[in-house]
Amino acid sequence: METVAIFDSPGKGRGLKATKEFWAGDVIFSEASIAAVVFDSLAERICHSCFRRQEKLQRCGQCKFAHYCDRTCQRAGWAEHKLECSAIKAYGKVPNENIRVVARIMWRLDKEGSTVSDMQLTTLDELEDHIADMPEDDLKELKVDIHNFLDYWPHNSKQHTIDDISHIFGVINCNGFSVSDQRGLQAVGVGLFPNLCLVNHDCWPNCTVILNHGNQSAVNTMFHSQRRIELRALGKIAEGEELTVAYVDFLNLSEERQRLLKTQYFFDCTCEDCKNRIKDDMKIGGREEDGVKPSEEQVKEATDYCFQMLEKMEKARLNGDYHEVVKICRECIEKTEPVLADTHIYLLRMWSTMSEVQAYLQYFDDAADYARKMVEGYMKLYHPNNAALGMAAMRAGVTHWQAGQIEVAHGMICKAYAILMVTHGPTHPITKDLDAMRIQTEMELRMFKQNEYVYHSMREAALKNKPMTMMHEPKSVEEGIKNLFHRRK
């Protein structure tokens, strides 16, 4: 950890600063979790060792709860699961994910002490728990969790005070990090990474955090991957500069970001973007045509209407009525698109949803049109190397490929690849997937320019094999890689 140092950040408490110069895409540090668990809702679909999503998983024969890809994963995860396994059997049921991760942390601390790695910059005792700042409802939930934890915690394990147990729960509540699946597309669990807890927030940060699980194909458990985060530079960082990441999505308005940060992380954000409300006018503004803007009243009316339709759309999506989703979105877009700016956050959500649902329903031309508008809006709002922008460009590239628009598809995929090389790095599974798409679309584009008839004939054959598909069932617009920091709802 010679690359970073702890310092007192003005107005923020402790923080990390760079002790050398970094450039875009550099890994500032990598850190394995002290402990991590799969979410309760995904316990039977995600491997409890490598966090891969698999169709068929092998269940632990003793506790009947933990699931693994194979014997290699089971052996690799046994050190973490051993005490949990016997505790679940003795307790007679499985406690919730917060209790399970706190128990795993405490077992590890009992075994290895407060510093479990030479790379660890801080102990868990030194991390903030913000229990004193919690609202009454959250405190009630905390007390229930502690009560259930005490019932679950084995009598033959080292016993701890209520204060010590409460502290770990508080640390998880405000410092837990969502662990993603092997593709980095869905949050599937929660873990604790102590060094990452020292990195402060900025709405326009100079770093990003990704999970890179490494090599899950190793047969020998010695070479099996660890769940680890990588803190990566988004651009040039000078020696001595504070390292920052975004705890919340920049697409929120300044006021909403500040509310989320105060509610979830117990601090008031004073960054330049919040103080000066940078880009708020673009996120909630009106469309300008030939120097003429709609009135404030027209923009407000369109914004309010869009918000109401978003709520209706989300209900239809949750019910799986995707044709109704399309109907609601289309009606909303037709009414508000002439009034709202192409960077208006509600309109961007509508375009995003329409793109995803139309692709799922295989109306690819329509989906591609909305995906392009979405990416163009994101490019005006997000940092050029924002991971959400990269993922949106990738999705748009695939959608344009599905629509047969190979030139735009290749351009979008190349843009996505350039961003993800910075945010995820060349070894991340999703970057490797994207590189394969880039090579394929480059080959197809050459073929298209040489002979369109041959290209379309071969494309038809390729479509039957579906080498590139993202036609999964649409999820909530709030899901994906945004808001990686785990919070109990």
CSV table of C-alpha atoms in Angstrom, one decimal:
chain,number,residue,atom,x,y,z
A,1,MET,CA,0.0,0.0,0.0
A,2,GLU,CA,2.9,2.4,-0.7
A,3,THR,CA,0.7,4.1,-3.3
A,4,VAL,CA,-1.7,5.7,-0.8
A,5,ALA,CA,-1.5,7.4,2.6
A,6,ILE,CA,-4.1,8.2,5.3
A,7,PHE,CA,-4.5,12.0,6.0
A,8,ASP,CA,-7.0,14.4,7.6
A,9,SER,CA,-9.3,15.5,4.8
A,10,PRO,CA,-10.7,19.0,5.5
A,11,GLY,CA,-14.3,18.7,6.6
A,12,LYS,CA,-14.4,15.0,5.9
A,13,GLY,CA,-12.3,13.4,8.6
A,14,ARG,CA,-9.9,10.7,7.5
A,15,GLY,CA,-9.3,10.1,3.9
A,16,LEU,CA,-6.7,8.6,1.4
A,17,LYS,CA,-4.4,10.6,-0.8
A,18,ALA,CA,-2.1,9.4,-3.6
A,19,THR,CA,1.6,9.1,-2.8
A,20,LYS,CA,2.5,9.0,-6.5
A,21,GLU,CA,1.1,10.1,-9.8
A,22,PHE,CA,-1.6,8.0,-11.5
A,23,TRP,CA,-3.1,8.0,-15.0
A,24,ALA,CA,-6.5,6.9,-16.3
A,25,GLY,CA,-7.0,3.1,-15.8
A,26,ASP,CA,-4.2,2.7,-13.2
A,27,VAL,CA,-5.1,0.3,-10.3
A,28,ILE,CA,-4.4,2.4,-7.2
A,29,PHE,CA,-4.9,-0.6,-4.9
A,30,SER,CA,-6.7,-3.9,-4.9
A,31,GLU,CA,-8.3,-5.3,-1.7
A,32,ALA,CA,-9.8,-8.7,-0.8
A,33,SER,CA,-12.9,-8.7,1.5
A,34,ILE,CA,-12.6,-9.4,5.2
A,35,ALA,CA,-15.9,-11.3,4.7
A,36,ALA,CA,-18.8,-11.4,2.3
A,37,VAL,CA,-22.1,-13.2,1.9
A,38,VAL,CA,-24.7,-13.8,-0.8
A,39,PHE,CA,-28.0,-11.9,-0.4
A,40,ASP,CA,-30.8,-13.9,1.1
A,41,SER,CA,-32.9,-13.7,-2.0
A,42,LEU,CA,-30.2,-15.2,-4.2
A,43,ALA,CA,-28.8,-17.8,-1.9
A,44,GLU,CA,-29.8,-20.7,-4.2
A,45,ARG,CA,-28.7,-19.1,-7.4
A,46,ILE,CA,-25.3,-17.7,-6.6
A,47,CYS,CA,-22.1,-19.6,-5.6
A,48,HIS,CA,-21.3,-18.7,-2.0
A,49,SER,CA,-17.6,-19.0,-2.8
A,50,CYS,CA,-16.9,-17.3,-6.1
A,51,PHE,CA,-20.3,-15.4,-6.4
A,52,ARG,CA,-20.8,-16.7,-10.0
A,53,ARG,CA,-24.4,-17.1,-11.2
A,54,GLN,CA,-25.0,-20.8,-12.2
A,55,GLU,CA,-28.0,-22.8,-13.4
A,56,LYS,CA,-27.1,-25.8,-11.2
A,57,LEU,CA,-25.3,-25.5,-7.9
A,58,GLN,CA,-24.3,-28.1,-5.4
A,59,ARG,CA,-25.7,-27.7,-1.9
A,60,CYS,CA,-23.7,-28.1,1.3
A,61,GLY,CA,-24.7,-31.5,2.6
A,62,GLN,CA,-24.5,-30.4,6.3
A,63,CYS,CA,-26.3,-27.0,6.6
A,64,LYS,CA,-28.3,-27.4,3.3
A,65,PHE,CA,-28.0,-23.6,2.9
A,66,ALA,CA,-24.7,-22.8,1.2
A,67,HIS,CA,-24.5,-23.5,-2.6
A,68,TYR,CA,-21.4,-23.9,-4.7
A,69,CYS,CA,-20.3,-24.4,-8.4
A,70,ASP,CA,-18.4,-27.6,-7.6
A,71,ARG,CA,-16.1,-29.2,-5.1
A,72,THR,CA,-13.3,-26.7,-6.0
A,73,CYS,CA,-15.5,-23.8,-4.9
A,74,GLN,CA,-16.7,-25.6,-1.9
A,75,ARG,CA,-13.1,-26.3,-0.7
A,76,ALA,CA,-12.1,-22.7,-1.5
A,77,GLY,CA,-15.1,-21.4,0.6
A,78,TRP,CA,-14.8,-23.8,3.5
A,79,ALA,CA,-12.6,-21.6,5.7
A,80,GLU,CA,-15.3,-19.0,5.7
A,81,HIS,CA,-18.2,-21.4,5.8
A,82,LYS,CA,-17.0,-23.9,8.4
A,83,LEU,CA,-18.1,-22.1,11.6
A,84,GLU,CA,-21.2,-20.7,9.8
A,85,CYS,CA,-22.2,-24.2,8.8
A,86,SER,CA,-22.3,-25.6,12.3
A,87,ALA,CA,-23.9,-22.4,13.6
A,88,ILE,CA,-26.8,-22.7,11.1
A,89,LYS,CA,-27.3,-26.4,12.0
A,90,ALA,CA,-27.4,-25.6,15.7
A,91,TYR,CA,-29.7,-22.5,15.3
A,92,GLY,CA,-32.1,-24.5,13.2
A,93,LYS,CA,-32.6,-21.8,10.6
A,94,VAL,CA,-30.7,-19.3,8.4
A,95,PRO,CA,-30.3,-15.7,9.8
A,96,ASN,CA,-30.5,-12.7,7.4
A,97,GLU,CA,-27.6,-11.5,5.4
A,98,ASN,CA,-26.6,-8.7,7.8
A,99,ILE,CA,-26.3,-11.2,10.7
A,100,ARG,CA,-24.4,-13.7,8.5
A,101,VAL,CA,-21.8,-11.1,7.4
A,102,VAL,CA,-21.3,-9.7,10.9
A,103,ALA,CA,-20.8,-13.3,12.2
A,104,ARG,CA,-18.2,-14.1,9.5
A,105,ILE,CA,-16.4,-10.8,10.3
A,106,MET,CA,-16.3,-11.6,14.0
A,107,TRP,CA,-15.1,-15.2,13.5
A,108,ARG,CA,-12.3,-13.9,11.3
A,109,LEU,CA,-11.3,-11.2,13.8
A,110,ASP,CA,-11.3,-13.7,16.7
A,111,LYS,CA,-9.0,-15.9,14.7
A,112,GLU,CA,-6.6,-13.4,13.1
A,113,GLY,CA,-6.9,-10.2,15.2
A,114,SER,CA,-8.0,-6.7,14.3
A,115,THR,CA,-5.6,-6.6,11.3
A,116,VAL,CA,-6.1,-9.5,9.0
A,117,SER,CA,-3.6,-8.4,6.3
A,118,ASP,CA,-0.3,-6.6,6.0
A,119,MET,CA,-2.1,-4.3,3.4
A,120,GLN,CA,-4.8,-3.3,5.9
A,121,LEU,CA,-4.6,0.5,6.7
A,122,THR,CA,-7.2,0.6,9.4
A,123,THR,CA,-8.8,-1.6,12.0
A,124,LEU,CA,-12.6,-2.1,12.2
A,125,ASP,CA,-12.6,-0.4,15.6
A,126,GLU,CA,-11.4,2.8,13.9
A,127,LEU,CA,-14.2,2.8,11.4
A,128,GLU,CA,-17.3,5.0,11.9
A,129,ASP,CA,-20.6,3.1,12.8
A,130,HIS,CA,-22.9,6.2,13.0
A,131,ILE,CA,-25.2,4.4,15.4
A,132,ALA,CA,-25.8,7.7,17.2
A,133,ASP,CA,-27.0,9.2,14.0
A,134,MET,CA,-29.5,6.5,13.1
A,135,PRO,CA,-33.2,7.3,12.9
A,136,GLU,CA,-35.5,5.5,15.4
A,137,ASP,CA,-36.8,3.0,12.8
A,138,ASP,CA,-33.3,1.9,11.9
A,139,LEU,CA,-32.3,1.6,15.5
A,140,LYS,CA,-35.3,-0.7,16.1
A,141,GLU,CA,-34.2,-2.9,13.2
A,142,LEU,CA,-30.6,-2.9,14.6
A,143,LYS,CA,-31.9,-4.1,18.0
A,144,VAL,CA,-33.8,-6.9,16.4
A,145,ASP,CA,-30.7,-8.0,14.4
A,146,ILE,CA,-28.5,-7.9,17.5
A,147,HIS,CA,-31.1,-10.0,19.5
A,148,ASN,CA,-31.2,-12.6,16.6
A,149,PHE,CA,-27.4,-12.5,16.3
A,150,LEU,CA,-27.0,-13.4,20.0
A,151,ASP,CA,-29.4,-16.4,19.5
A,152,TYR,CA,-27.4,-17.4,16.4
A,153,TRP,CA,-23.8,-16.9,17.8
A,154,PRO,CA,-22.5,-20.3,19.1
A,155,HIS,CA,-21.8,-20.6,22.9
A,156,ASN,CA,-18.5,-22.2,22.2
A,157,SER,CA,-17.3,-19.2,20.1
A,158,LYS,CA,-15.7,-16.2,21.8
A,159,GLN,CA,-18.3,-14.0,23.5
A,160,HIS,CA,-18.5,-10.3,22.7
A,161,THR,CA,-20.1,-7.2,24.3
A,162,ILE,CA,-23.3,-5.7,22.9
A,163,ASP,CA,-21.3,-2.6,22.1
A,164,ASP,CA,-18.8,-4.5,20.0
A,165,ILE,CA,-21.5,-6.4,18.1
A,166,SER,CA,-23.5,-3.1,17.6
A,167,HIS,CA,-20.3,-1.5,16.2
A,168,ILE,CA,-19.8,-4.1,13.5
A,169,PHE,CA,-23.5,-3.9,12.5
A,170,GLY,CA,-23.1,-0.1,12.2
A,171,VAL,CA,-20.0,-0.4,10.2
A,172,ILE,CA,-21.7,-2.8,7.7
A,173,ASN,CA,-24.7,-0.5,7.6
A,174,CYS,CA,-22.6,2.5,6.4
A,175,ASN,CA,-19.6,0.9,4.9
A,176,GLY,CA,-20.8,-2.4,3.4
A,177,PHE,CA,-20.1,-2.8,-0.3
A,178,SER,CA,-22.3,-4.6,-2.7
A,179,VAL,CA,-20.5,-7.6,-4.2
A,180,SER,CA,-21.4,-8.2,-7.9
A,181,ASP,CA,-21.6,-11.4,-9.9
A,182,GLN,CA,-18.7,-12.5,-12.2
A,183,ARG,CA,-19.9,-10.1,-15.0
A,184,GLY,CA,-20.3,-7.1,-12.7
A,185,LEU,CA,-23.8,-6.6,-13.9
A,186,GLN,CA,-25.9,-7.4,-10.8
A,187,ALA,CA,-25.3,-6.9,-7.0
A,188,VAL,CA,-25.5,-10.4,-5.5
A,189,GLY,CA,-24.1,-10.0,-2.0
A,190,VAL,CA,-22.5,-7.7,0.6
A,191,GLY,CA,-18.9,-7.6,1.9
A,192,LEU,CA,-16.6,-5.4,3.9
A,193,PHE,CA,-13.4,-3.9,2.5
A,194,PRO,CA,-11.7,-1.8,5.2
A,195,ASN,CA,-9.3,0.2,3.1
A,196,LEU,CA,-12.1,1.2,0.7
A,197,CYS,CA,-14.0,2.6,3.7
A,198,LEU,CA,-11.3,5.3,4.0
A,199,VAL,CA,-12.0,6.7,0.4
A,200,ASN,CA,-14.2,9.7,0.7
A,201,HIS,CA,-17.1,10.7,-1.6
A,202,ASP,CA,-17.1,13.3,-4.3
A,203,CYS,CA,-20.0,13.7,-6.8
A,204,TRP,CA,-17.4,14.1,-9.6
A,205,PRO,CA,-14.7,11.7,-8.3
A,206,ASN,CA,-11.3,10.9,-9.6
A,207,CYS,CA,-11.6,7.2,-9.0
A,208,THR,CA,-14.0,4.3,-9.5
A,209,VAL,CA,-14.5,1.0,-7.7
A,210,ILE,CA,-15.1,-2.3,-9.4
A,211,LEU,CA,-15.2,-5.9,-8.3
A,212,ASN,CA,-12.8,-8.3,-10.1
A,213,HIS,CA,-13.2,-11.9,-9.0
A,214,GLY,CA,-10.3,-13.0,-11.2
A,215,ASN,CA,-9.9,-16.7,-12.2
A,216,GLN,CA,-12.8,-19.0,-11.2
A,217,SER,CA,-11.6,-21.8,-13.5
A,218,ALA,CA,-8.7,-22.9,-11.3
A,219,VAL,CA,-9.0,-26.5,-10.4
A,220,ASN,CA,-6.5,-26.1,-7.4
A,221,THR,CA,-8.0,-24.1,-4.6
A,222,MET,CA,-4.5,-22.5,-4.1
A,223,PHE,CA,-5.0,-20.6,-7.3
A,224,HIS,CA,-8.7,-19.9,-6.9
A,225,SER,CA,-9.7,-16.3,-7.0
A,226,GLN,CA,-10.5,-14.0,-4.1
A,227,ARG,CA,-13.4,-11.6,-4.1
A,228,ARG,CA,-11.6,-8.3,-4.5
A,229,ILE,CA,-12.2,-4.7,-5.3
A,230,GLU,CA,-10.0,-2.5,-7.4
A,231,LEU,CA,-9.7,1.2,-6.9
A,232,ARG,CA,-9.0,2.6,-10.4
A,233,ALA,CA,-8.0,6.1,-11.5
A,234,LEU,CA,-10.5,7.8,-13.9
A,235,GLY,CA,-7.9,10.3,-15.1
A,236,LYS,CA,-4.6,11.9,-14.1
A,237,ILE,CA,-4.2,12.1,-10.3
A,238,ALA,CA,-1.3,14.2,-9.0
A,239,GLU,CA,0.9,13.1,-6.1
A,240,GLY,CA,-0.8,14.3,-2.8
A,241,GLU,CA,-4.3,14.6,-4.3
A,242,GLU,CA,-7.2,13.1,-2.4
A,243,LEU,CA,-8.7,9.9,-3.8
A,244,THR,CA,-12.5,10.0,-4.1
A,245,VAL,CA,-15.3,7.8,-5.4
A,246,ALA,CA,-19.0,8.6,-5.9
A,247,TYR,CA,-21.3,7.0,-3.3
A,248,VAL,CA,-24.4,7.9,-5.2
A,249,ASP,CA,-25.3,8.3,-8.9
A,250,PHE,CA,-24.4,11.7,-10.5
A,251,LEU,CA,-27.6,11.5,-12.6
A,252,ASN,CA,-29.5,12.6,-9.4
A,253,LEU,CA,-30.1,16.3,-8.9
A,254,SER,CA,-27.8,18.0,-6.4
A,255,GLU,CA,-30.6,18.2,-3.8
A,256,GLU,CA,-31.4,14.5,-4.1
A,257,ARG,CA,-27.8,13.5,-3.9
A,258,GLN,CA,-27.4,15.5,-0.8
A,259,ARG,CA,-30.5,14.0,0.7
A,260,LEU,CA,-29.3,10.4,-0.1
A,261,LEU,CA,-25.8,11.1,1.3
A,262,LYS,CA,-27.2,12.6,4.5
A,263,THR,CA,-29.7,9.7,5.0
A,264,GLN,CA,-27.4,6.8,4.1
A,265,TYR,CA,-24.0,8.1,5.0
A,266,PHE,CA,-24.7,10.8,7.6
A,267,PHE,CA,-22.8,13.7,6.1
A,268,ASP,CA,-23.5,16.9,4.2
A,269,CYS,CA,-21.8,17.0,0.8
A,270,THR,CA,-20.0,20.2,0.1
A,271,CYS,CA,-18.4,19.3,-3.2
A,272,GLU,CA,-18.3,21.9,-6.0
A,273,ASP,CA,-21.0,20.1,-8.0
A,274,CYS,CA,-23.4,20.2,-5.1
A,275,LYS,CA,-22.6,23.8,-4.0
A,276,ASN,CA,-22.9,25.2,-7.5
A,277,ARG,CA,-25.7,22.7,-8.6
A,278,ILE,CA,-23.6,21.9,-11.7
A,279,LYS,CA,-25.6,20.5,-14.6
A,280,ASP,CA,-28.9,20.6,-12.6
A,281,ASP,CA,-30.3,22.9,-15.2
A,282,MET,CA,-29.5,20.3,-17.9
A,283,LYS,CA,-31.1,17.5,-15.9
A,284,ILE,CA,-34.4,19.2,-15.3
A,285,GLY,CA,-34.5,21.8,-18.1
A,286,GLY,CA,-36.5,22.4,-21.3
A,287,ARG,CA,-35.6,21.8,-24.9
A,288,GLU,CA,-34.2,24.7,-26.9
A,289,GLU,CA,-35.2,25.0,-30.6
A,290,ASP,CA,-33.7,27.7,-32.7
A,291,GLY,CA,-33.0,29.8,-29.6
A,292,VAL,CA,-36.5,29.4,-28.3
A,293,LYS,CA,-37.1,27.7,-24.9
A,294,PRO,CA,-40.4,26.5,-23.4
A,295,SER,CA,-41.7,28.4,-20.4
A,296,GLU,CA,-40.9,27.3,-16.9
A,297,GLU,CA,-44.5,26.4,-16.4
A,298,GLN,CA,-44.5,24.1,-19.5
A,299,VAL,CA,-41.3,22.4,-18.3
A,300,LYS,CA,-42.7,21.9,-14.8
A,301,GLU,CA,-46.0,20.5,-16.3
A,302,ALA,CA,-44.0,18.1,-18.5
A,303,THR,CA,-41.7,17.1,-15.7
A,304,ASP,CA,-44.6,16.3,-13.3
A,305,TYR,CA,-46.4,14.3,-16.0
A,306,CYS,CA,-43.2,12.4,-16.7
A,307,PHE,CA,-42.8,11.6,-13.0
A,308,GLN,CA,-46.4,10.2,-12.8
A,309,MET,CA,-45.9,8.1,-15.9
A,310,LEU,CA,-42.6,6.7,-14.5
A,311,GLU,CA,-44.5,5.4,-11.5
A,312,LYS,CA,-47.2,3.8,-13.8
A,313,MET,CA,-44.5,2.3,-16.0
A,314,GLU,CA,-42.6,0.8,-13.0
A,315,LYS,CA,-45.9,-0.9,-11.8
A,316,ALA,CA,-46.5,-2.4,-15.2
A,317,ARG,CA,-42.8,-3.6,-15.4
A,318,LEU,CA,-43.1,-5.3,-12.0
A,319,ASN,CA,-46.2,-7.1,-13.3
A,320,GLY,CA,-44.3,-8.2,-16.3
A,321,ASP,CA,-46.8,-6.4,-18.7
A,322,TYR,CA,-44.1,-5.2,-21.1
A,323,HIS,CA,-46.6,-4.2,-23.8
A,324,GLU,CA,-48.2,-1.9,-21.3
A,325,VAL,CA,-44.8,-0.5,-20.4
A,326,VAL,CA,-44.2,0.3,-24.1
A,327,LYS,CA,-47.6,2.0,-24.3
A,328,ILE,CA,-47.0,4.2,-21.2
A,329,CYS,CA,-43.5,5.1,-22.3
A,330,ARG,CA,-44.5,5.9,-25.9
A,331,GLU,CA,-47.4,8.1,-24.7
A,332,CYS,CA,-45.1,9.9,-22.2
A,333,ILE,CA,-42.3,10.4,-24.8
A,334,GLU,CA,-44.6,11.8,-27.4
A,335,LYS,CA,-46.0,14.4,-25.0
A,336,THR,CA,-42.8,15.5,-23.3
A,337,GLU,CA,-40.0,15.0,-25.8
A,338,PRO,CA,-40.9,18.3,-27.6
A,339,VAL,CA,-40.7,20.2,-24.2
A,340,LEU,CA,-37.9,18.6,-22.2
A,341,ALA,CA,-34.2,18.8,-22.9
A,342,ASP,CA,-32.4,15.7,-24.2
A,343,THR,CA,-30.6,15.6,-20.9
A,344,HIS,CA,-33.7,15.6,-18.7
A,345,ILE,CA,-33.3,12.8,-16.2
A,346,TYR,CA,-36.9,11.6,-16.5
A,347,LEU,CA,-36.8,11.5,-20.3
A,348,LEU,CA,-33.5,9.6,-20.1
A,349,ARG,CA,-35.2,7.0,-17.9
A,350,MET,CA,-38.1,6.7,-20.4
A,351,TRP,CA,-35.6,6.2,-23.3
A,352,SER,CA,-33.6,3.7,-21.3
A,353,THR,CA,-36.7,1.7,-20.3
A,354,MET,CA,-38.1,1.8,-23.9
A,355,SER,CA,-34.7,0.6,-25.3
A,356,GLU,CA,-34.5,-2.3,-22.9
A,357,VAL,CA,-38.1,-3.4,-23.2
A,358,GLN,CA,-38.3,-3.1,-27.0
A,359,ALA,CA,-35.0,-5.1,-27.3
A,360,TYR,CA,-36.6,-7.8,-25.1
A,361,LEU,CA,-39.7,-7.8,-27.3
A,362,GLN,CA,-37.3,-7.9,-30.3
A,363,TYR,CA,-38.4,-4.6,-31.8
A,364,PHE,CA,-34.7,-3.8,-32.5
A,365,ASP,CA,-35.0,-0.7,-34.7
A,366,ASP,CA,-37.2,1.1,-32.1
A,367,ALA,CA,-34.9,-0.1,-29.3
A,368,ALA,CA,-31.8,1.2,-31.1
A,369,ASP,CA,-33.3,4.6,-31.7
A,370,TYR,CA,-34.0,5.1,-27.9
A,371,ALA,CA,-30.7,3.6,-26.9
A,372,ARG,CA,-28.8,6.1,-29.1
A,373,LYS,CA,-30.8,9.0,-27.5
A,374,MET,CA,-30.0,7.7,-24.1
A,375,VAL,CA,-26.3,7.5,-24.7
A,376,GLU,CA,-26.1,10.9,-26.3
A,377,GLY,CA,-27.8,12.3,-23.2
A,378,TYR,CA,-25.5,10.5,-20.8
A,379,MET,CA,-22.5,11.8,-22.7
A,380,LYS,CA,-23.5,15.3,-21.9
A,381,LEU,CA,-24.0,14.6,-18.1
A,382,TYR,CA,-21.5,11.9,-17.0
A,383,HIS,CA,-17.8,12.0,-16.6
A,384,PRO,CA,-16.2,10.7,-19.9
A,385,ASN,CA,-14.9,7.6,-18.1
A,386,ASN,CA,-18.0,6.9,-16.0
A,387,ALA,CA,-18.7,3.1,-15.8
A,388,ALA,CA,-22.5,3.7,-16.2
A,389,LEU,CA,-21.9,5.5,-19.5
A,390,GLY,CA,-19.7,2.7,-20.7
A,391,MET,CA,-22.3,0.1,-19.8
A,392,ALA,CA,-25.0,2.2,-21.6
A,393,ALA,CA,-22.8,2.5,-24.7
A,394,MET,CA,-22.3,-1.3,-24.7
A,395,ARG,CA,-26.0,-2.0,-24.4
A,396,ALA,CA,-26.7,0.5,-27.2
A,397,GLY,CA,-24.0,-1.1,-29.4
A,398,VAL,CA,-25.6,-4.6,-29.0
A,399,THR,CA,-29.0,-3.1,-29.7
A,400,HIS,CA,-27.8,-1.4,-32.9
A,401,TRP,CA,-26.1,-4.7,-33.9
A,402,GLN,CA,-29.4,-6.5,-33.4
A,403,ALA,CA,-31.1,-3.9,-35.5
A,404,GLY,CA,-28.6,-4.5,-38.4
A,405,GLN,CA,-27.1,-1.0,-38.0
A,406,ILE,CA,-23.5,-2.2,-38.0
A,407,GLU,CA,-21.7,1.1,-38.4
A,408,VAL,CA,-23.3,2.7,-35.3
A,409,ALA,CA,-23.1,-0.6,-33.5
A,410,HIS,CA,-19.3,-0.8,-34.0
A,411,GLY,CA,-18.8,2.8,-33.0
A,412,MET,CA,-20.8,2.4,-29.8
A,413,ILE,CA,-19.0,-0.8,-28.8
A,414,CYS,CA,-15.6,0.8,-29.4
A,415,LYS,CA,-16.6,3.7,-27.2
A,416,ALA,CA,-17.8,1.3,-24.5
A,417,TYR,CA,-14.6,-0.6,-24.8
A,418,ALA,CA,-12.4,2.5,-24.3
A,419,ILE,CA,-14.4,3.5,-21.2
A,420,LEU,CA,-14.4,0.0,-19.6
A,421,MET,CA,-10.6,-0.4,-20.3
A,422,VAL,CA,-10.3,2.5,-17.8
A,423,THR,CA,-13.1,1.6,-15.3
A,424,HIS,CA,-12.8,-2.2,-15.4
A,425,GLY,CA,-9.4,-3.0,-16.9
A,426,PRO,CA,-8.4,-5.6,-19.6
A,427,THR,CA,-8.8,-8.7,-17.4
A,428,HIS,CA,-12.3,-8.1,-16.2
A,429,PRO,CA,-14.8,-10.6,-17.7
A,430,ILE,CA,-17.1,-7.9,-19.1
A,431,THR,CA,-14.2,-6.1,-20.8
A,432,LYS,CA,-13.2,-9.5,-22.4
A,433,ASP,CA,-16.7,-9.9,-23.6
A,434,LEU,CA,-16.7,-6.4,-25.0
A,435,ASP,CA,-13.4,-7.0,-26.8
A,436,ALA,CA,-14.9,-10.1,-28.5
A,437,MET,CA,-17.9,-8.0,-29.6
A,438,ARG,CA,-15.5,-5.2,-30.9
A,439,ILE,CA,-13.5,-7.7,-33.0
A,440,GLN,CA,-16.7,-9.3,-34.3
A,441,THR,CA,-18.3,-5.9,-35.3
A,442,GLU,CA,-15.1,-4.7,-36.8
A,443,MET,CA,-15.0,-7.8,-39.1
A,444,GLU,CA,-18.7,-7.4,-39.9
A,445,LEU,CA,-18.2,-3.7,-40.8
A,446,ARG,CA,-15.4,-4.5,-43.2
A,447,MET,CA,-17.6,-7.2,-44.8
A,448,PHE,CA,-20.5,-4.7,-45.0
A,449,LYS,CA,-18.3,-2.1,-46.8
A,450,GLN,CA,-17.1,-4.7,-49.3
A,451,ASN,CA,-20.4,-6.4,-50.1
A,452,GLU,CA,-23.6,-5.6,-48.4
A,453,TYR,CA,-25.5,-8.6,-49.8
A,454,VAL,CA,-22.9,-11.1,-48.5
A,455,TYR,CA,-22.9,-9.3,-45.2
A,456,HIS,CA,-26.6,-9.5,-44.7
A,457,SER,CA,-26.7,-13.2,-45.7
A,458,MET,CA,-24.0,-14.0,-43.1
A,459,ARG,CA,-25.7,-11.8,-40.5
A,460,GLU,CA,-28.9,-13.8,-40.9
A,461,ALA,CA,-26.9,-17.0,-40.2
A,462,ALA,CA,-25.2,-15.4,-37.2
A,463,LEU,CA,-28.5,-14.2,-35.7
A,464,LYS,CA,-29.7,-17.8,-35.6
A,465,ASN,CA,-26.8,-18.6,-33.3
A,466,LYS,CA,-27.3,-15.3,-31.3
A,467,PRO,CA,-23.6,-14.7,-30.6
A,468,MET,CA,-24.5,-11.3,-29.0
A,469,THR,CA,-27.7,-11.1,-27.0
A,470,MET,CA,-28.8,-9.0,-24.1
A,471,MET,CA,-32.5,-9.9,-24.4
A,472,HIS,CA,-32.8,-10.7,-20.7
A,473,GLU,CA,-35.9,-9.8,-18.8
A,474,PRO,CA,-35.9,-6.0,-18.1
A,475,LYS,CA,-35.0,-5.1,-14.6
A,476,SER,CA,-35.6,-1.8,-12.7
A,477,VAL,CA,-33.9,1.2,-14.1
A,478,GLU,CA,-32.3,1.6,-10.6
A,479,GLU,CA,-30.5,-1.7,-10.9
A,480,GLY,CA,-27.2,-2.5,-12.7
A,481,ILE,CA,-23.9,-1.1,-11.7
A,482,LYS,CA,-25.2,2.1,-10.1
A,483,ASN,CA,-25.2,2.6,-6.3
A,484,LEU,CA,-22.7,-0.2,-5.6
A,485,PHE,CA,-22.5,0.8,-1.9
A,486,HIS,CA,-24.8,-1.6,-0.1
A,487,ARG,CA,-27.5,-0.2,2.1
A,488,ARG,CA,-30.3,-1.9,4.0
A,489,LYS,CA,-33.6,-0.8,2.6
